[in-house]
Structures are given as C-alpha cells and as structure tokens.
C-alpha cells in the first residue's frame, strides 16, 4: 500500500519590499498621473501642432528590365527553342486520349521526333489510332505516324510543312563534353506544357534495360529534371543551341534522384533518317546475346576502357552460329569500327542490311581473329 505524499512545504518568504497590493496601487496611481499629464500637455493644442498620421502610399514601381542578348543564356535558348517543341497526344480510334508525351520538329518538311512509347498503343500492340501535336502557342495540328522503332524507342510523326515551322537542329552528340550545361523542354504529366528544366551532362554512353527484350545503348545521362510526359522532348546543349538527345526515361525515383537519360542525337539521326526513308528499320541480324565489356576486362585485354562486347550466348541456326561465333568471344570491331560507348553494336547494325557481309574482330583466348559473317534478316 502506498502512503500519501506529505503536504507541500509552506511558501518561502518573499524578499523585502512592498507587497503585491501595494505595487498594484502604486501602478494605478502612476498610470493615472501619467495619463493626466499627457492629457494636460495635449489640451489646448491645435491640430497642426499634433503629429500627423502617415497616409499609406502605393508600392513603388520598379524600373523596367531590359536584358541585352547573352545576359541570361538560359532565357535566350528557351525563347529560341520553345517554338520547335510540341506536346504529342496519342488517341484511340474513338478519339479518346490514351497517353501524351513530348516531341520536337527535326526537319522543315514537318517531321517530328518523339519516343516509340509515346505513340504506341498502351492497351495492346501496335500504335495509337491518331495523333495531335500542340505547339507552345497552343496551335494544334493532326499528325500521321511515319514509322517507329521499339529497339531504340524512337518514332517519327509528320505534320503539314509550313514556312514558319521552327526546327530544332541535331548536334553531334559525340562532341558534347561531360559537365556541359543542358536544358530539357517538355510537357511533364501532360499538363505543364512548355516546362523548362536545366542541368548538366552527367555521363555518356550509358546502357540501360528499358523492357524485357529492349536495351537502350549510347544514352546521355543528365540531372535536368525529367518526369513522365517529358518523354520524346529534346535535351539541348545550351552553348550550341542544338539537340543532343531525346529524353526517354529516369531511374527509379524511389532509389535515386537526378538520374535521367536521353537517346543520343547521333542515334536519333541514324534511326530517323531510316524511318523517313523506309517507314521502318530493316535492321540486320546476328543472333547473339551480349553485354558491354567491363572497363577492367577491357584494360586487361589491352583495349580502351569499355570497348567491345562479350558474347553471352549464340542462338542456334543464326548468322553468328553459322560463322562460328562462340559464347565467351569478345568482339571489339564491326567492319573495322571500334565498338564502344559512342558506337554500340545495335547502332552499327542499323546501317547494314540482310545479306550484307560483315567483318568482326574477335578475341578468343589469346588469339585475335577476323570472322566474316553474312548478316540475316531480323525475325519479325
């Protein structure tokens, strides 16, 4: 059983001085005296002798700003490039919108580049039934699909050509240095049209898996903010006012921030030219599965870092199998072109056709071999 707590001790005696009641009385008296004195001083004075009450004034108007060209390059580049950037709306046969993304005019004949995943049918195979493109001034035009390539996630649309059509020029992406200032323009979430974000080129020659069967090569990494809806929009090298990539994907935002990727403009140029010419990519076929050679393994073989590919599997009956290519082989060159970050095998194959002869430089153990392969047609 708990015992009750002892009673609290009596309050400690105050320090010497007047009591609280006395202090209160003194305060009242002093207050009355002060008030009376103030009233006596003001009594009999004219209004002009009183301090006037300040009259509120309007906030001062700031001087107009006139920036000379070049004073703010981001503003200048955005103003120049925005008219070439469009929002792409993908519609079902019923006319209902099923998705949207971004794109940009790449040719004065009315060709617009975007991502394949922007134009594809999200509810099944194939592409959307119809497409609208919306310009930065809210003009809307119907577009037709010229062609698309799922392997590089690129597509080309066409709108009617006009004399006032603004074109975004493609740069040589091999020349853009890491650290270069870049600008991304697009329509994130399909709602915030003409959004401009900035960053730098964080890396080059990246390879990422986009889907179960598609690996994207020669990607440019950037920390410019990219969100759903930015897909297909341009990544612009600020110093040159040229497009160095097509914004296409971001790393898992739950694990990382500032990891966006764009398809390099050199890949875009090659694929777009082929789509405009043929409506599809007639990519030749080897029949191999591979991965980039690691920098450590490349250096051990006396090669530049990340040069070449390692064959992981060769499919039976394919051109590679018939030519004697084996799993474990390291392929360093394709038709004397070094395979590296800027020249991935997938892009080199775009420039060939079924029936072409290709010459592969292969390292097998301690031997360096040259193997001729007759390229096949890619299975549909």
PDB file of C-alpha atoms in Angstrom, residues 164-272:
ATOM      1  CA  UNK A 164       7.176  29.328 -90.290  1.00  0.00           C
ATOM      2  CA  UNK A 165       7.986  25.890 -88.878  1.00  0.00           C
ATOM      3  CA  UNK A 166      10.784  26.135 -86.310  1.00  0.00           C
ATOM      4  CA  UNK A 167      13.327  23.283 -86.478  1.00  0.00           C
ATOM      5  CA  UNK A 168      15.484  22.081 -83.586  1.00  0.00           C
ATOM      6  CA  UNK A 169      18.861  21.090 -85.108  1.00  0.00           C
ATOM      7  CA  UNK A 170      20.574  17.845 -84.096  1.00  0.00           C
ATOM      8  CA  UNK A 171      24.094  18.103 -82.696  1.00  0.00           C
ATOM      9  CA  UNK A 172      26.964  15.628 -82.957  1.00  0.00           C
ATOM     10  CA  UNK A 173      26.413  14.016 -79.558  1.00  0.00           C
ATOM     11  CA  UNK A 174      29.920  12.529 -79.587  1.00  0.00           C
ATOM     12  CA  UNK A 175      31.295  16.053 -79.176  1.00  0.00           C
ATOM     13  CA  UNK A 176      29.290  17.183 -76.141  1.00  0.00           C
ATOM     14  CA  UNK A 177      31.530  17.031 -73.033  1.00  0.00           C
ATOM     15  CA  UNK A 178      30.532  15.705 -69.642  1.00  0.00           C
ATOM     16  CA  UNK A 179      29.637  18.706 -67.497  1.00  0.00           C
ATOM     17  CA  UNK A 180      28.117  20.695 -70.373  1.00  0.00           C
ATOM     18  CA  UNK A 181      25.068  22.792 -69.438  1.00  0.00           C
ATOM     19  CA  UNK A 182      21.847  21.365 -70.869  1.00  0.00           C
ATOM     20  CA  UNK A 183      18.155  22.229 -70.988  1.00  0.00           C
ATOM     21  CA  UNK A 184      15.202  19.840 -71.170  1.00  0.00           C
ATOM     22  CA  UNK A 185      11.883  21.040 -72.584  1.00  0.00           C
ATOM     23  CA  UNK A 186       8.633  19.094 -72.487  1.00  0.00           C
ATOM     24  CA  UNK A 187       5.189  18.602 -71.001  1.00  0.00           C
ATOM     25  CA  UNK A 188       5.565  16.746 -67.680  1.00  0.00           C
ATOM     26  CA  UNK A 189       2.444  14.871 -66.584  1.00  0.00           C
ATOM     27  CA  UNK A 190       0.806  16.019 -69.819  1.00  0.00           C
ATOM     28  CA  UNK A 191      -0.404  19.177 -68.077  1.00  0.00           C
ATOM     29  CA  UNK A 192       2.537  21.503 -67.601  1.00  0.00           C
ATOM     30  CA  UNK A 193       3.303  22.383 -71.213  1.00  0.00           C
ATOM     31  CA  UNK A 194       6.492  24.224 -72.178  1.00  0.00           C
ATOM     32  CA  UNK A 195       8.281  23.304 -68.962  1.00  0.00           C
ATOM     33  CA  UNK A 196      11.984  24.176 -68.991  1.00  0.00           C
ATOM     34  CA  UNK A 197      14.478  22.500 -66.647  1.00  0.00           C
ATOM     35  CA  UNK A 198      18.244  22.728 -66.606  1.00  0.00           C
ATOM     36  CA  UNK A 199      21.202  20.613 -65.554  1.00  0.00           C
ATOM     37  CA  UNK A 200      24.414  19.176 -66.932  1.00  0.00           C
ATOM     38  CA  UNK A 201      25.568  16.185 -68.916  1.00  0.00           C
ATOM     39  CA  UNK A 202      26.300  13.782 -66.063  1.00  0.00           C
ATOM     40  CA  UNK A 203      27.616  10.921 -68.193  1.00  0.00           C
ATOM     41  CA  UNK A 204      27.707   9.446 -71.687  1.00  0.00           C
ATOM     42  CA  UNK A 205      27.495   6.034 -73.309  1.00  0.00           C
ATOM     43  CA  UNK A 206      25.138   4.565 -70.727  1.00  0.00           C
ATOM     44  CA  UNK A 207      23.302   1.294 -71.449  1.00  0.00           C
ATOM     45  CA  UNK A 208      20.004   0.528 -69.720  1.00  0.00           C
ATOM     46  CA  UNK A 209      17.331  -2.117 -69.992  1.00  0.00           C
ATOM     47  CA  UNK A 210      14.032  -0.480 -70.936  1.00  0.00           C
ATOM     48  CA  UNK A 211      11.958  -3.641 -71.122  1.00  0.00           C
ATOM     49  CA  UNK A 212      12.415  -7.388 -71.013  1.00  0.00           C
ATOM     50  CA  UNK A 213      13.746  -7.511 -74.567  1.00  0.00           C
ATOM     51  CA  UNK A 214      14.975  -3.967 -75.213  1.00  0.00           C
ATOM     52  CA  UNK A 215      18.314  -2.499 -74.139  1.00  0.00           C
ATOM     53  CA  UNK A 216      18.997   1.132 -74.990  1.00  0.00           C
ATOM     54  CA  UNK A 217      22.590   1.999 -75.894  1.00  0.00           C
ATOM     55  CA  UNK A 218      24.577   5.228 -76.108  1.00  0.00           C
ATOM     56  CA  UNK A 219      22.361   7.086 -73.638  1.00  0.00           C
ATOM     57  CA  UNK A 220      23.252  10.509 -72.268  1.00  0.00           C
ATOM     58  CA  UNK A 221      22.783  10.849 -68.520  1.00  0.00           C
ATOM     59  CA  UNK A 222      21.601  14.180 -67.105  1.00  0.00           C
ATOM     60  CA  UNK A 223      20.414  15.673 -63.835  1.00  0.00           C
ATOM     61  CA  UNK A 224      17.972  18.042 -65.570  1.00  0.00           C
ATOM     62  CA  UNK A 225      14.551  17.244 -64.131  1.00  0.00           C
ATOM     63  CA  UNK A 226      12.663  14.767 -66.341  1.00  0.00           C
ATOM     64  CA  UNK A 227       9.208  13.451 -65.444  1.00  0.00           C
ATOM     65  CA  UNK A 228       6.501  11.351 -67.108  1.00  0.00           C
ATOM     66  CA  UNK A 229       5.323  13.409 -70.086  1.00  0.00           C
ATOM     67  CA  UNK A 230       8.830  14.706 -70.833  1.00  0.00           C
ATOM     68  CA  UNK A 231       9.408  11.575 -72.917  1.00  0.00           C
ATOM     69  CA  UNK A 232      10.256  12.473 -76.511  1.00  0.00           C
ATOM     70  CA  UNK A 233      11.269  16.050 -75.742  1.00  0.00           C
ATOM     71  CA  UNK A 234      14.699  17.474 -76.562  1.00  0.00           C
ATOM     72  CA  UNK A 235      17.774  17.666 -74.367  1.00  0.00           C
ATOM     73  CA  UNK A 236      19.529  20.809 -75.592  1.00  0.00           C
ATOM     74  CA  UNK A 237      23.203  21.735 -75.327  1.00  0.00           C
ATOM     75  CA  UNK A 238      22.895  25.342 -74.132  1.00  0.00           C
ATOM     76  CA  UNK A 239      26.219  26.533 -75.564  1.00  0.00           C
ATOM     77  CA  UNK A 240      25.347  25.448 -79.116  1.00  0.00           C
ATOM     78  CA  UNK A 241      21.517  25.616 -79.038  1.00  0.00           C
ATOM     79  CA  UNK A 242      21.409  22.143 -80.573  1.00  0.00           C
ATOM     80  CA  UNK A 243      19.650  18.939 -79.529  1.00  0.00           C
ATOM     81  CA  UNK A 244      21.988  16.283 -78.133  1.00  0.00           C
ATOM     82  CA  UNK A 245      19.328  13.771 -77.107  1.00  0.00           C
ATOM     83  CA  UNK A 246      15.705  12.700 -76.814  1.00  0.00           C
ATOM     84  CA  UNK A 247      14.598  12.449 -73.182  1.00  0.00           C
ATOM     85  CA  UNK A 248      13.286   8.945 -72.639  1.00  0.00           C
ATOM     86  CA  UNK A 249      13.489   7.544 -69.107  1.00  0.00           C
ATOM     87  CA  UNK A 250      14.507   8.099 -65.497  1.00  0.00           C
ATOM     88  CA  UNK A 251      15.973   5.835 -62.860  1.00  0.00           C
ATOM     89  CA  UNK A 252      13.650   4.502 -60.167  1.00  0.00           C
ATOM     90  CA  UNK A 253      12.773   7.691 -58.204  1.00  0.00           C
ATOM     91  CA  UNK A 254      12.371   5.682 -55.006  1.00  0.00           C
ATOM     92  CA  UNK A 255      16.060   4.790 -55.141  1.00  0.00           C
ATOM     93  CA  UNK A 256      17.701   7.794 -56.798  1.00  0.00           C
ATOM     94  CA  UNK A 257      17.139  11.400 -57.828  1.00  0.00           C
ATOM     95  CA  UNK A 258      18.559  13.332 -60.746  1.00  0.00           C
ATOM     96  CA  UNK A 259      19.197  10.291 -62.951  1.00  0.00           C
ATOM     97  CA  UNK A 260      17.569  10.986 -66.306  1.00  0.00           C
ATOM     98  CA  UNK A 261      18.567   9.528 -69.656  1.00  0.00           C
ATOM     99  CA  UNK A 262      18.267  10.691 -73.260  1.00  0.00           C
ATOM    100  CA  UNK A 263      18.822   8.817 -76.521  1.00  0.00           C
ATOM    101  CA  UNK A 264      21.863  10.402 -78.166  1.00  0.00           C
ATOM    102  CA  UNK A 265      21.287  12.657 -81.167  1.00  0.00           C
ATOM    103  CA  UNK A 266      23.617  10.543 -83.311  1.00  0.00           C
ATOM    104  CA  UNK A 267      21.340   7.552 -82.734  1.00  0.00           C
ATOM    105  CA  UNK A 268      18.310   9.757 -83.401  1.00  0.00           C
ATOM    106  CA  UNK A 269      19.731  10.984 -86.701  1.00  0.00           C
ATOM    107  CA  UNK A 270      20.502   7.490 -87.994  1.00  0.00           C
ATOM    108  CA  UNK A 271      17.162   5.989 -86.957  1.00  0.00           C
ATOM    109  CA  UNK A 272      15.018   8.967 -88.003  1.00  0.00           C
TER     110      UNK A 272
END
